[in-house]
Structures are given as C-alpha cells and as structure tokens.
Amino acid sequence: MWRVVFKKEFKEIFSDSRTRFNVIASPLLITPLILALVGTMAQKQAKEGRSETIKVGVVGMQRAPQLMEELKGASKIILEPVASVEAAEAKVRDRSHKAALILPDDADERLANGDSLSLPVVQDAGNEASQQAAKRVKELLTERGDLLAARRLQDAGLSKQLVKPFLVGDKKLKGSGGSGMQLLATFLPYILALSAIMGGLMAATDSVAGEKERGTLETLLVAPLSRRDIALGKFCTVTATALVSSLLSVVGLFWPFYIKLPFFHWMTQDGLSLGPAAFAAILLVQLPLAVLGSGVLLAISTMARNQKEMQTMVGPIILVGSVGAMLSMLVRADAALYWSLVPITNSGLVLKQALQGMLNPTFVALACGTSVVYAGIAVAFAASLFKRENVLARF
C-alpha cells in the first residue's frame, strides 16, 4: 500500500512548477551556466589585470640611474619616484600606486660590482589588484635580472647555461583532464552533497508540514492505510526527489564536456577522464546520502506545525550540511580514514577521489557503510514519529 502513497505524493510534488525548477531546471541548466559565467568572468578579470597599465612607486630612483636603465621600457608599468619608504607605503595604501619598489642606497655601485641586490616590493596584502601589480613587478625584475646575468656571463666569455643547468618544463598526462577535472573535483562534491540532501527539501516540507497546514493530513491518517505505509510512501517520495536532483546535478556538470559550446571551452578544453569505477562510486555514495537527508528532513517536517515552522527548523540542518559539504572541498582526496566516518564530508571525499582517479577501496567501503548506518538511524527516527499522536496532532 505504500506504493499508492508514493505515486500520489510523487505526482503531486512534480506537478508544482517550483519543484520542477529547483529539482530539474536548476541543476541541469542553471548550475553549469553559473559555472560558465564565473569562469568566463574570472578569465576576463585575469586578462584585464595583465593588460592594465599600473603605476609603481620607486624609492631611491634618482640614486640608481644605471638600475633604472635596466628596468626601462617595461610594458604597461609606469615607474614613478617616491621620496621615502613611508611615502611609498602611504601611496600603496591609498591606491594611488598599485605597488612600490624599494632600491638600496648603493644600488648602482653594487650593480657595477656584480653583486646581488635586495629589492623589496611593497604591496597591500588585502587588495587583489595590488597583489597582481606586485606579481608583475617581480616578473619584470626576474626577466631583466636574467638578461643582466646573461650579459655578465657573455662579457666573461661564459655560457649562460652555466647558471641554468636545468631547463624545466611541463608535460601533461594524456587523459588526465586538466583544469576542467580540477574544477569538477573542487565543486562537484560540494554541489552533489547539497543536492542529495537539500534536493528533497521542498518535497519534505510539503509532504507532512504542508499537509498539516492544508488540513489534508487527517484525511490521510483515517484512510485504510497503516502508519508504516504512510511514512514509507512519503519517505520514498522525498528520497526519490533528492536522487533526481543529485543525479541531474551530475548530468548538469558533465554535459558541457560532451556538448562543445564556446563559453564552456575554458572548462572542457582538456577533456574529461572518468572510468566506469568512478561513475559507479559517484552513484554509490549518492543513495545513502539522499536517504540520510530525506530521513532528517521528513522527521523535521513531521515535528513542524506548518511550512513556516519547517523552514525555520531546517535552517541549522542546511548550515550543518553546507559545512560538511564545504569540508570536502578543503580536505585532500587522499585524506586519513577517519574522514570516512564524518557524514556528508565522507561522500564528498569519495566523489573527489573518483574524479581524481585515486579511489581508496577501504575509504569507499567505510564511507558507504557509515552513510548507510546514519541513513538507517534517520529513517528509523522519522518512522517512529508517525506512531506518536502528539507529534502528528500538532496543527
């Protein structure tokens, strides 16, 4: 008989346009489009930061004409004299200069003697534009320093290879994914963990608290159905909704890799590398996570008098779920085994391991096992509430 309740509830849930938007449209379209927008904006900002003309103050410029000759002609970097270190710091602080360079008093003398120079770069650690400017100044100093070193070696009749015995380069592994896989490994565990838990929020809210508010729960309770069938049918509805949300979140983050669109190029240019084991692990951890979230949400909905109270009570659950999902972004994929016992975070780490191609069977088994235990406890608690008249009668 629980199937009757499930079919009725599931049909009613998806007849609501809000549910269709939050469970289907949002993870399938909105989430990947937001990622594309964020990535495009980040790339645009980085490009603008590299092409922007910046003013850099130089302390001791007049005392070091030879050094300034070495630094002249820098692309889109204007070097301006500053009287003192304090003045340079003040200009960086008030944003009139993005960064400042401090030259020693004997800069030219040491340069002529072939000595090294200590050149501190003043920057505002709390200002991203200042940090980018300081990085460009350091790159300029490194570039001109290499040229100066090469000239010194040439004058001495030596090859510059003497001071650069190693020419280091990068060689990417084929099929390793690249930046797109890094992005997925960072954000997908967080998104899926929240989707699996919060995907059933609207269904859980409407399922019990909503029926109390509308006055239709009494009709269902006097129907020829056991409390167990009612609880099981509603629980399966919330779980199914959460699973649909989480699975569509997977599809929503993977389809840009197969449908090549220009605004996804930055994310998909290196391709996608996921084996059958990775897909299996992703699906495996989603089920107990959805069951856990559905049990908790259904229990709260049963205790709440109405939908407004349900929304108030679920606030801390959203916070805890967000923190657990966020931890999976911060903790390394090859984390210690005790992380497999932390709910929500353990599922996120399994997803991260799958995406990075470093599945640990022991970690996966422990994470799935503990998630099943936590889910069982949540379901048992939610089912027990349906046997308590004082809880169901809270209208």
Short mmCIF file of C-alpha atoms in Angstrom, two decimals, residues 170-383:
data_model
loop_
_atom_site.label_atom_id
_atom_site.label_comp_id
_atom_site.label_asym_id
_atom_site.label_seq_id
_atom_site.Cartn_x
_atom_site.Cartn_y
_atom_site.Cartn_z
CA ASP A 170 55.64 20.66 -18.07
CA LYS A 171 54.29 17.53 -19.73
CA LYS A 172 50.66 16.70 -19.06
CA LEU A 173 49.47 13.13 -18.87
CA LYS A 174 47.10 12.17 -21.66
CA GLY A 175 43.54 11.85 -20.43
CA SER A 176 44.29 13.46 -17.08
CA GLY A 177 41.55 16.04 -17.62
CA GLY A 178 43.36 19.23 -16.71
CA SER A 179 41.64 22.35 -15.40
CA GLY A 180 38.16 21.01 -16.08
CA MET A 181 38.73 17.98 -13.88
CA GLN A 182 40.23 20.19 -11.19
CA LEU A 183 37.11 22.32 -11.25
CA LEU A 184 34.85 19.28 -11.01
CA ALA A 185 36.94 17.77 -8.22
CA THR A 186 36.56 21.02 -6.27
CA PHE A 187 32.91 21.90 -6.81
CA LEU A 188 31.13 18.66 -7.72
CA PRO A 189 31.42 17.02 -4.25
CA TYR A 190 30.02 20.19 -2.67
CA ILE A 191 27.18 20.53 -5.17
CA LEU A 192 26.23 16.84 -5.11
CA ALA A 193 26.34 16.59 -1.32
CA LEU A 194 23.98 19.55 -1.02
CA SER A 195 21.78 18.32 -3.88
CA ALA A 196 21.40 14.86 -2.38
CA ILE A 197 20.35 16.32 0.97
CA MET A 198 18.58 19.54 0.05
CA GLY A 199 17.08 18.27 -3.22
CA GLY A 200 14.21 16.79 -1.24
CA LEU A 201 13.62 19.88 0.89
CA MET A 202 10.52 21.10 -0.93
CA ALA A 203 9.12 17.57 -1.10
CA ALA A 204 9.66 17.03 2.63
CA THR A 205 8.18 20.43 3.51
CA ASP A 206 5.05 19.80 1.50
CA SER A 207 4.75 16.14 2.46
CA VAL A 208 3.84 16.49 6.16
CA ALA A 209 4.12 20.12 7.34
CA GLY A 210 2.31 21.27 4.20
CA GLU A 211 -0.48 18.73 4.67
CA LYS A 212 -0.88 19.81 8.29
CA GLU A 213 -1.22 23.40 7.13
CA ARG A 214 -3.76 22.50 4.43
CA GLY A 215 -5.67 20.18 6.78
CA THR A 216 -5.34 17.14 4.49
CA LEU A 217 -3.16 15.03 6.80
CA GLU A 218 -6.17 13.99 8.93
CA THR A 219 -7.86 12.56 5.83
CA LEU A 220 -4.77 10.50 5.04
CA LEU A 221 -4.45 9.26 8.62
CA VAL A 222 -8.02 7.91 8.73
CA ALA A 223 -7.63 6.17 5.35
CA PRO A 224 -7.29 2.36 5.39
CA LEU A 225 -3.50 2.60 5.44
CA SER A 226 -1.06 1.73 8.18
CA ARG A 227 1.12 4.44 9.65
CA ARG A 228 4.09 2.46 8.39
CA ASP A 229 2.81 2.59 4.78
CA ILE A 230 2.15 6.33 5.04
CA ALA A 231 5.60 7.02 6.45
CA LEU A 232 7.31 4.74 3.91
CA GLY A 233 5.44 6.25 0.96
CA LYS A 234 6.30 9.80 1.98
CA PHE A 235 9.90 8.87 2.73
CA CYS A 236 10.33 7.25 -0.70
CA THR A 237 8.88 10.36 -2.33
CA VAL A 238 11.38 12.66 -0.62
CA THR A 239 14.28 10.26 -1.33
CA ALA A 240 13.33 9.89 -5.00
CA THR A 241 13.11 13.67 -5.38
CA ALA A 242 16.53 14.11 -3.75
CA LEU A 243 18.05 11.43 -6.01
CA VAL A 244 16.58 13.05 -9.13
CA SER A 245 18.10 16.37 -8.04
CA SER A 246 21.54 14.91 -7.32
CA LEU A 247 21.68 12.80 -10.49
CA LEU A 248 20.66 15.77 -12.63
CA SER A 249 23.40 17.75 -10.89
CA VAL A 250 25.88 15.13 -12.16
CA VAL A 251 24.43 15.40 -15.67
CA GLY A 252 24.43 19.19 -15.44
CA LEU A 253 28.15 19.33 -14.69
CA PHE A 254 29.12 16.64 -17.21
CA TRP A 255 27.12 17.58 -20.30
CA PRO A 256 29.32 20.62 -21.13
CA PHE A 257 32.19 18.17 -21.72
CA TYR A 258 30.23 16.40 -24.46
CA ILE A 259 28.31 19.32 -25.99
CA LYS A 260 31.07 21.71 -27.00
CA LEU A 261 29.88 25.29 -26.51
CA PRO A 262 32.23 28.31 -26.69
CA PHE A 263 31.56 29.62 -23.17
CA PHE A 264 32.47 26.22 -21.68
CA HIS A 265 35.77 25.99 -23.57
CA TRP A 266 37.91 27.14 -20.63
CA MET A 267 36.49 24.27 -18.56
CA THR A 268 36.30 21.49 -21.17
CA GLN A 269 39.36 22.13 -23.36
CA ASP A 270 41.40 19.34 -21.71
CA GLY A 271 38.59 16.80 -21.92
CA LEU A 272 37.09 14.52 -19.29
CA SER A 273 38.68 11.39 -17.87
CA LEU A 274 36.33 9.20 -15.84
CA GLY A 275 36.26 5.42 -15.83
CA PRO A 276 33.34 3.10 -15.01
CA ALA A 277 34.60 2.72 -11.43
CA ALA A 278 34.44 6.48 -10.91
CA PHE A 279 30.88 6.71 -12.20
CA ALA A 280 29.90 3.72 -10.04
CA ALA A 281 31.41 5.37 -6.94
CA ILE A 282 29.57 8.62 -7.66
CA LEU A 283 26.24 6.80 -7.91
CA LEU A 284 27.02 4.56 -4.93
CA VAL A 285 27.53 7.35 -2.42
CA GLN A 286 24.53 9.35 -3.61
CA LEU A 287 21.93 6.81 -2.48
CA PRO A 288 22.76 6.66 1.27
CA LEU A 289 23.34 10.42 1.27
CA ALA A 290 19.88 11.02 -0.21
CA VAL A 291 18.35 8.56 2.27
CA LEU A 292 20.08 10.33 5.17
CA GLY A 293 18.90 13.76 4.08
CA SER A 294 15.37 12.54 3.39
CA GLY A 295 15.09 10.90 6.81
CA VAL A 296 16.23 14.06 8.60
CA LEU A 297 14.02 16.38 6.53
CA LEU A 298 10.95 14.16 6.88
CA ALA A 299 11.45 13.99 10.64
CA ILE A 300 11.62 17.79 10.87
CA SER A 301 8.58 18.15 8.63
CA THR A 302 6.66 15.74 10.88
CA MET A 303 7.56 17.72 14.01
CA ALA A 304 6.73 21.10 12.46
CA ARG A 305 3.23 22.58 12.77
CA ASN A 306 3.31 24.24 9.35
CA GLN A 307 5.61 25.04 6.44
CA LYS A 308 6.86 28.28 8.00
CA GLU A 309 7.95 26.45 11.14
CA MET A 310 9.54 23.78 8.98
CA GLN A 311 11.61 26.40 7.15
CA THR A 312 12.75 27.82 10.49
CA MET A 313 13.70 24.42 11.90
CA VAL A 314 15.56 23.33 8.79
CA GLY A 315 17.93 26.34 8.90
CA PRO A 316 20.52 24.66 11.19
CA ILE A 317 20.33 21.49 9.08
CA ILE A 318 21.18 23.48 5.95
CA LEU A 319 24.09 25.08 7.81
CA VAL A 320 25.44 21.73 9.02
CA GLY A 321 25.01 20.20 5.56
CA SER A 322 26.79 23.15 3.93
CA VAL A 323 29.71 22.93 6.36
CA GLY A 324 30.01 19.18 5.81
CA ALA A 325 29.95 19.63 2.03
CA MET A 326 32.40 22.54 2.22
CA LEU A 327 34.86 20.43 4.22
CA SER A 328 35.06 18.05 1.26
CA MET A 329 36.33 20.99 -0.82
CA LEU A 330 39.09 21.79 1.70
CA VAL A 331 40.24 18.28 2.68
CA ARG A 332 42.56 16.43 0.30
CA ALA A 333 41.19 13.45 -1.61
CA ASP A 334 43.75 11.12 -0.01
CA ALA A 335 42.54 12.05 3.49
CA ALA A 336 43.01 9.82 6.52
CA LEU A 337 40.48 7.04 7.06
CA TYR A 338 38.79 8.78 9.99
CA TRP A 339 37.27 11.23 7.49
CA SER A 340 35.23 8.32 6.13
CA LEU A 341 33.23 8.41 9.39
CA VAL A 342 32.20 12.08 9.01
CA PRO A 343 28.70 12.26 7.47
CA ILE A 344 28.30 14.23 4.24
CA THR A 345 32.05 15.01 4.10
CA ASN A 346 32.84 11.32 3.56
CA SER A 347 30.57 11.17 0.50
CA GLY A 348 32.13 14.34 -0.90
CA LEU A 349 35.62 12.89 -0.48
CA VAL A 350 34.62 9.68 -2.27
CA LEU A 351 33.40 11.82 -5.16
CA LYS A 352 36.66 13.75 -5.14
CA GLN A 353 38.68 10.51 -5.17
CA ALA A 354 36.62 9.24 -8.11
CA LEU A 355 37.17 12.44 -10.09
CA GLN A 356 40.92 12.46 -9.39
CA GLY A 357 41.32 8.77 -10.24
CA MET A 358 42.60 7.71 -6.82
CA LEU A 359 39.81 5.60 -5.33
CA ASN A 360 40.71 4.01 -2.00
CA PRO A 361 38.53 0.85 -1.66
CA THR A 362 38.82 0.85 2.14
CA PHE A 363 37.79 4.51 2.36
CA VAL A 364 34.89 3.97 -0.06
CA ALA A 365 33.65 0.93 1.87
CA LEU A 366 33.83 2.72 5.21
CA ALA A 367 32.18 5.85 3.83
CA CYS A 368 29.32 3.90 2.26
CA GLY A 369 28.90 1.73 5.36
CA THR A 370 28.76 4.64 7.79
CA SER A 371 26.47 6.59 5.47
CA VAL A 372 24.07 3.63 5.41
CA VAL A 373 24.14 3.46 9.23
CA TYR A 374 23.46 7.20 9.57
CA ALA A 375 20.70 6.94 6.97
CA GLY A 376 19.13 3.99 8.81
CA ILE A 377 19.09 5.95 12.07
CA ALA A 378 17.47 8.95 10.37
CA VAL A 379 14.81 6.79 8.68
CA ALA A 380 14.03 4.90 11.89
CA PHE A 381 13.63 8.19 13.77
CA ALA A 382 11.35 9.64 11.07
CA ALA A 383 9.22 6.46 11.04
#
